[in-house]
Coordinates of C-alpha atoms and ligand atoms in Angstrom, one line a residue:
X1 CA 187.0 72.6 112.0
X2 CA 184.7 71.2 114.8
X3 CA 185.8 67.5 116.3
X4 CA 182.1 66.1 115.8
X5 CA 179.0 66.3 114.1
X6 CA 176.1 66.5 116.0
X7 CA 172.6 65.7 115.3
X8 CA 169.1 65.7 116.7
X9 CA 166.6 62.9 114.9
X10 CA 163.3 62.9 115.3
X11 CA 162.2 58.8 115.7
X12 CA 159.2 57.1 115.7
X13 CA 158.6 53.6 115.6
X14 CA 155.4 52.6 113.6
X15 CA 152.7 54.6 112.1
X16 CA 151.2 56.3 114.8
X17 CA 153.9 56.0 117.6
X18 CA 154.7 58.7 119.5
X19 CA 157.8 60.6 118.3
X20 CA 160.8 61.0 120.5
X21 CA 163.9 62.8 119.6
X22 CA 167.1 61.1 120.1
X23 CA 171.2 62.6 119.7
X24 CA 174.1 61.8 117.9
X25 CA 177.6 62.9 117.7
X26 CA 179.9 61.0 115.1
X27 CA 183.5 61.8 114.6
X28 CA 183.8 65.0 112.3
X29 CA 185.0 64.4 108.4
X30 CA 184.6 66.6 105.6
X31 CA 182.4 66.8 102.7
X32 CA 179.8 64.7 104.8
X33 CA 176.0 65.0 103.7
X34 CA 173.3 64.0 106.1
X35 CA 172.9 60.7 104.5
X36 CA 177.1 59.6 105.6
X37 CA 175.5 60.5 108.6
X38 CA 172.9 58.4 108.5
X39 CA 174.9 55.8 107.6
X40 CA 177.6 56.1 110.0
X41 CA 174.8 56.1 112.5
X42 CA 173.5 52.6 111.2
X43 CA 177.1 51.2 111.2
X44 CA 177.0 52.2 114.7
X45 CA 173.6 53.0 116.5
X46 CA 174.8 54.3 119.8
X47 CA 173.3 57.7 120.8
X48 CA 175.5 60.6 122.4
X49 CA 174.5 59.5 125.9
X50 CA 176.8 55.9 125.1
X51 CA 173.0 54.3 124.8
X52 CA 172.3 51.6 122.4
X53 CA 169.4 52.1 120.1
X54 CA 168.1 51.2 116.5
X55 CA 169.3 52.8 113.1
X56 CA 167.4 55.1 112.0
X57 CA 165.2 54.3 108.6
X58 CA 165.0 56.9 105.7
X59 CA 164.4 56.6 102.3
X60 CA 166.6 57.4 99.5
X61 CA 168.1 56.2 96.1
X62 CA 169.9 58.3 93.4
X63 CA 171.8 59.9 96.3
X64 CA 172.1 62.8 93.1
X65 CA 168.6 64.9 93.9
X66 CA 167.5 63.2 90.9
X67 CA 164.5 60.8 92.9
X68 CA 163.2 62.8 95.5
X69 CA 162.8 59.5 97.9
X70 CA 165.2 61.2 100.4
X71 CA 163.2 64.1 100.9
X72 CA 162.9 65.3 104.8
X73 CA 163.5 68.3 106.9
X74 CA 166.7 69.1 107.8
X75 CA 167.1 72.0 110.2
X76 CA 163.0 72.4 109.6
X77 CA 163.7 73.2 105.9
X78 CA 162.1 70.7 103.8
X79 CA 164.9 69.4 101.2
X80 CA 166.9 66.3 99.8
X81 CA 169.0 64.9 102.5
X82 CA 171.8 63.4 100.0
X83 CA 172.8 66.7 98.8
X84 CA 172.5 68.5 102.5
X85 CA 176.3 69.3 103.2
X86 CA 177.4 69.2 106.9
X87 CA 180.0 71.6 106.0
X88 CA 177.1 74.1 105.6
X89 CA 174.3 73.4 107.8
X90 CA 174.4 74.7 111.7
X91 CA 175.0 72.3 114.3
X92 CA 173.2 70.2 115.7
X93 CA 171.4 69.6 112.5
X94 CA 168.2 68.5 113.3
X95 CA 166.1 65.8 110.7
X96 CA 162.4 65.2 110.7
X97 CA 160.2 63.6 108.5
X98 CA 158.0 65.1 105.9
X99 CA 155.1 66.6 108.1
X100 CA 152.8 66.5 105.7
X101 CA 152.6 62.6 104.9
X102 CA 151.9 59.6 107.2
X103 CA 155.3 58.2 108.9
X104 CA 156.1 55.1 108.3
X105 CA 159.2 54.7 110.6
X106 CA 161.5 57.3 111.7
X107 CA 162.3 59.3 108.6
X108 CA 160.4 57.1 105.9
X109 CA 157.1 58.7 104.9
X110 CA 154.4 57.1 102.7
X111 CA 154.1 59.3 99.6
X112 CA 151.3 57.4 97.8
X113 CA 149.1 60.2 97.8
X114 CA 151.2 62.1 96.0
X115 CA 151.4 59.3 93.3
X116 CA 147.7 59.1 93.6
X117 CA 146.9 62.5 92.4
X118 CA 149.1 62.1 89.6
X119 CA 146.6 59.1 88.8
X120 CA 144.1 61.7 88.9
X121 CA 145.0 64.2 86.7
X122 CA 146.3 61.4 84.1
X123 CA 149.8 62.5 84.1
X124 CA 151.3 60.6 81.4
X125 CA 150.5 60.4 77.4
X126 CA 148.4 57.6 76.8
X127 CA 150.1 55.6 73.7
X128 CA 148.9 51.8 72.4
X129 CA 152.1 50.2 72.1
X130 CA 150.2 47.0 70.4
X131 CA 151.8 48.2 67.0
X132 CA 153.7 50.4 65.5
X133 CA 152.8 54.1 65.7
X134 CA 155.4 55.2 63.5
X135 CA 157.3 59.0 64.3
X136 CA 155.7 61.1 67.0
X137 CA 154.4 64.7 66.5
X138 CA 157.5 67.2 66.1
X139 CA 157.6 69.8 69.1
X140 CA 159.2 72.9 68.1
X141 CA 162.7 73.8 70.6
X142 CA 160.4 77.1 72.2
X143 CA 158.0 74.8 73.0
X144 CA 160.1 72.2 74.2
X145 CA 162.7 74.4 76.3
X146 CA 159.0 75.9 77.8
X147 CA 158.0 72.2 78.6
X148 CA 161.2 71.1 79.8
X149 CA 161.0 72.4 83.4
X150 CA 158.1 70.4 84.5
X151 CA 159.5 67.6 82.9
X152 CA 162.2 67.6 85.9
X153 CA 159.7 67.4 88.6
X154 CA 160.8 64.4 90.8
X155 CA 157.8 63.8 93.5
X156 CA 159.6 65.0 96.1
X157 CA 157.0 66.4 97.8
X158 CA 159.0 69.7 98.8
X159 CA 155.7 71.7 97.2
X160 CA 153.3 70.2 99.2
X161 CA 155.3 70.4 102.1
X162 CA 155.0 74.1 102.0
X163 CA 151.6 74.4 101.0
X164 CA 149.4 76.0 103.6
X165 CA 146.5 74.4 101.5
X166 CA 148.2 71.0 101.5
X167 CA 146.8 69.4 104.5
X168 CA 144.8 66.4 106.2
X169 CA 141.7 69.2 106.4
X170 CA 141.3 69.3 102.6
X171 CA 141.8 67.2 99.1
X172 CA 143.9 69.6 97.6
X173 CA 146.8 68.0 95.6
X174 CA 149.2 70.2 95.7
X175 CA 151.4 71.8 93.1
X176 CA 153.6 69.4 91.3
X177 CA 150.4 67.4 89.5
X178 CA 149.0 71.0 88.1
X179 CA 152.5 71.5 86.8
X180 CA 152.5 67.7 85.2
X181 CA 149.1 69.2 83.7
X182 CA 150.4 71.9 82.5
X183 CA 153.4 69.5 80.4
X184 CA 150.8 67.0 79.3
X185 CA 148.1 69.2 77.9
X186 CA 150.9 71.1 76.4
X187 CA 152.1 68.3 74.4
X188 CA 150.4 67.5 70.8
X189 CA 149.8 63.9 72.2
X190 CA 149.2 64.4 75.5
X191 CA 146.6 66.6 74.7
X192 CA 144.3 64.6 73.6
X193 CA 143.4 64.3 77.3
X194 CA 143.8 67.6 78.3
X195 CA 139.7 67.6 78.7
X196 CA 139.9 64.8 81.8
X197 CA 142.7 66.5 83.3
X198 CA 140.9 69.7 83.4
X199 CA 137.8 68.2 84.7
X200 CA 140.1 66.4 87.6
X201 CA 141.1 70.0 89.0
X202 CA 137.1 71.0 89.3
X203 CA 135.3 70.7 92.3
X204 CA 137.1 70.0 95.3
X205 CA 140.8 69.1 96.0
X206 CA 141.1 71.1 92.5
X207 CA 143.0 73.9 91.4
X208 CA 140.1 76.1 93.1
X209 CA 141.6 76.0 96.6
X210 CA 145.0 76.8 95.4
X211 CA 145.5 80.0 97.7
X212 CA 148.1 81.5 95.4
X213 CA 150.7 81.8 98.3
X214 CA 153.0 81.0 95.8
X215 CA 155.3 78.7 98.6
X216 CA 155.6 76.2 96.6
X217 CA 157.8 77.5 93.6
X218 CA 160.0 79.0 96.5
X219 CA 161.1 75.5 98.0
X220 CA 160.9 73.3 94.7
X221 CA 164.4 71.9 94.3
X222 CA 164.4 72.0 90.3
X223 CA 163.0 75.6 90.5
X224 CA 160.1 74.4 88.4
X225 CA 157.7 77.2 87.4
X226 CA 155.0 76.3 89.7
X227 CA 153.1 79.9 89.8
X228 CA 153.3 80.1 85.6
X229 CA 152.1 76.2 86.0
X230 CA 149.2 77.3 88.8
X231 CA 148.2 80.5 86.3
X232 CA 148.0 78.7 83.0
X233 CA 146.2 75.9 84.2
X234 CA 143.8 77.6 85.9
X235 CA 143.3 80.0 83.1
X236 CA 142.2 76.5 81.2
X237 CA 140.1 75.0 83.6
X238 CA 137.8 78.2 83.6
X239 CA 137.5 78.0 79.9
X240 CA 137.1 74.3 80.4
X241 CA 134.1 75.6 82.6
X242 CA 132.7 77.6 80.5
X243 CA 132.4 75.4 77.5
X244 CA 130.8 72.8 79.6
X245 CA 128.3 75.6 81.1
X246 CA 127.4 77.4 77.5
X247 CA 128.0 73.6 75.8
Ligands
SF4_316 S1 150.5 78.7 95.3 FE1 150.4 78.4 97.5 S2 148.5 77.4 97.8 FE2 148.9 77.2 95.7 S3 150.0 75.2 95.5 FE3 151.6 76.8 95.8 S4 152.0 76.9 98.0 FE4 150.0 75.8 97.7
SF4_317 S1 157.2 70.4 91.7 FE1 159.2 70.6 92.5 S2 158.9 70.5 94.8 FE2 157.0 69.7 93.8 S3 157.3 67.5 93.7 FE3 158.1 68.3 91.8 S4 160.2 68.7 92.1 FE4 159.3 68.4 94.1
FES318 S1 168.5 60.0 97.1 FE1 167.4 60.7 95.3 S2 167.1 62.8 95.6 FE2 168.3 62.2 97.4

């Protein structure tokens, strides 16, 4: 068993400070997961040259990979840091933030975009709750084992981070929202609005400059069914395109 744990951790001050990496060693225990770490390291926020400094900021809540708020990259693989064992990661194990959202301090990234383009493609069923509505349409248990996956998508923003089309160049939004398109239109409520979330995937930022490197499903934590997700939905939007063209 090694003596320490060691860690590299990318910092940066404010939004738009420059980064600077800074070095830890904390006593070794087992059955630690970067977030102990993390902790240990606020308890006591000395570096591994004996200099003070300030603890480091992340994100995180469920501390179960249920969220997705502690999302980072650890060793430059994007994943949840609360269920990153020490025990199995190579020393120093390095953390970074998300690359592919704004940093707000040190690890913390703002994710609102992500939240944003759920907006967009209406990801939710749209109920009155102003009186009753009395029981819901039934869902047969194929359909609802088929919708279930995409049900545990948690916004982690693991998808995007892999996404060679994700980026500050284009609009695209990414994987997870087609996939909460694909549950919603396939649920006898949701799909009511299936038209609006289709039209939200035209034009640009839409499913159109998906490049199909199919990254995405390979990193999602929940091994959601992003390339089924990608193939369905973009199987509707053309009929969706069609009908509008031949009215
Ligand atoms: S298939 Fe490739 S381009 Fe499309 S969303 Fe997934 S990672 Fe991005
Ligand atoms: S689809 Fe998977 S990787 Fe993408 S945000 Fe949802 S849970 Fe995370
Ligand atoms: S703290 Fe919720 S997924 Fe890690």
């Amino acid at each position: 068993m090694p003596s320490t744990i060691e860690l590299r951790i990318r910092r940066q001050d404010a939004p738009g400070a420059s980064p600077r990496w800074e070095e830890f060693s904390l006593p070794y225990r087992p059955n630690m997961n970067v977030i102990t770490c993390l902790m240990e390291i606020q308890r006591h926020p000395v570096t591994k040259q004996g200099r003070r400094t300030t603890p480091v900021v992340w994100d995180c809540s469920c501390l179960e990979e249920v969220c997705g708020a502690c999302t980072m990259r650890v060793n430059g693989t994007v994943r949840q840091s609360c269920t990153a064992l020490i025990d199995s990661l190579k020393q120093p194990v390095s953390l970074e933030p998300l690359s592919k959202f704004p940093v707000v301090r040190d690890l913390a990234v703002d994710r609102q975009k992500m939240f944003d383009n759920l907006i967009r493609v209406k990801a939710w069923v749209e109920l009155d709750g102003t009186y009753a509505l009395g029981p819901g349409p039934r869902l047969a248990p194929r359909d609802q084992a088929a919708a279930y996956p995409y049900a545990q998508c948690m916004t982690c923003g693991c998808c995007m981070e892999a996404c060679p089309q994700y980026n500050d160049r284009s609009e695209f939004l990414g994987a997870a929202p087609i996939g909460q398109v694909r549950l919603f239109n396939g649920h006898p409520t949701g799909r009511m609005n299936a038209e609006e979330r289709l039209r939200a995937l035209m034009g640009p930022g839409g499913i159109g400059e998906c490049g199909k490197a199919q990254n995405c499903e390979a990193v999602c934590p929940k091994n959601i069914p992003l390339n089924d997700a990608i193939a369905q939905v973009g199987r509707q939007v053309t009929i969706r395109m069609l009908k509008d063209l031949f009215g």
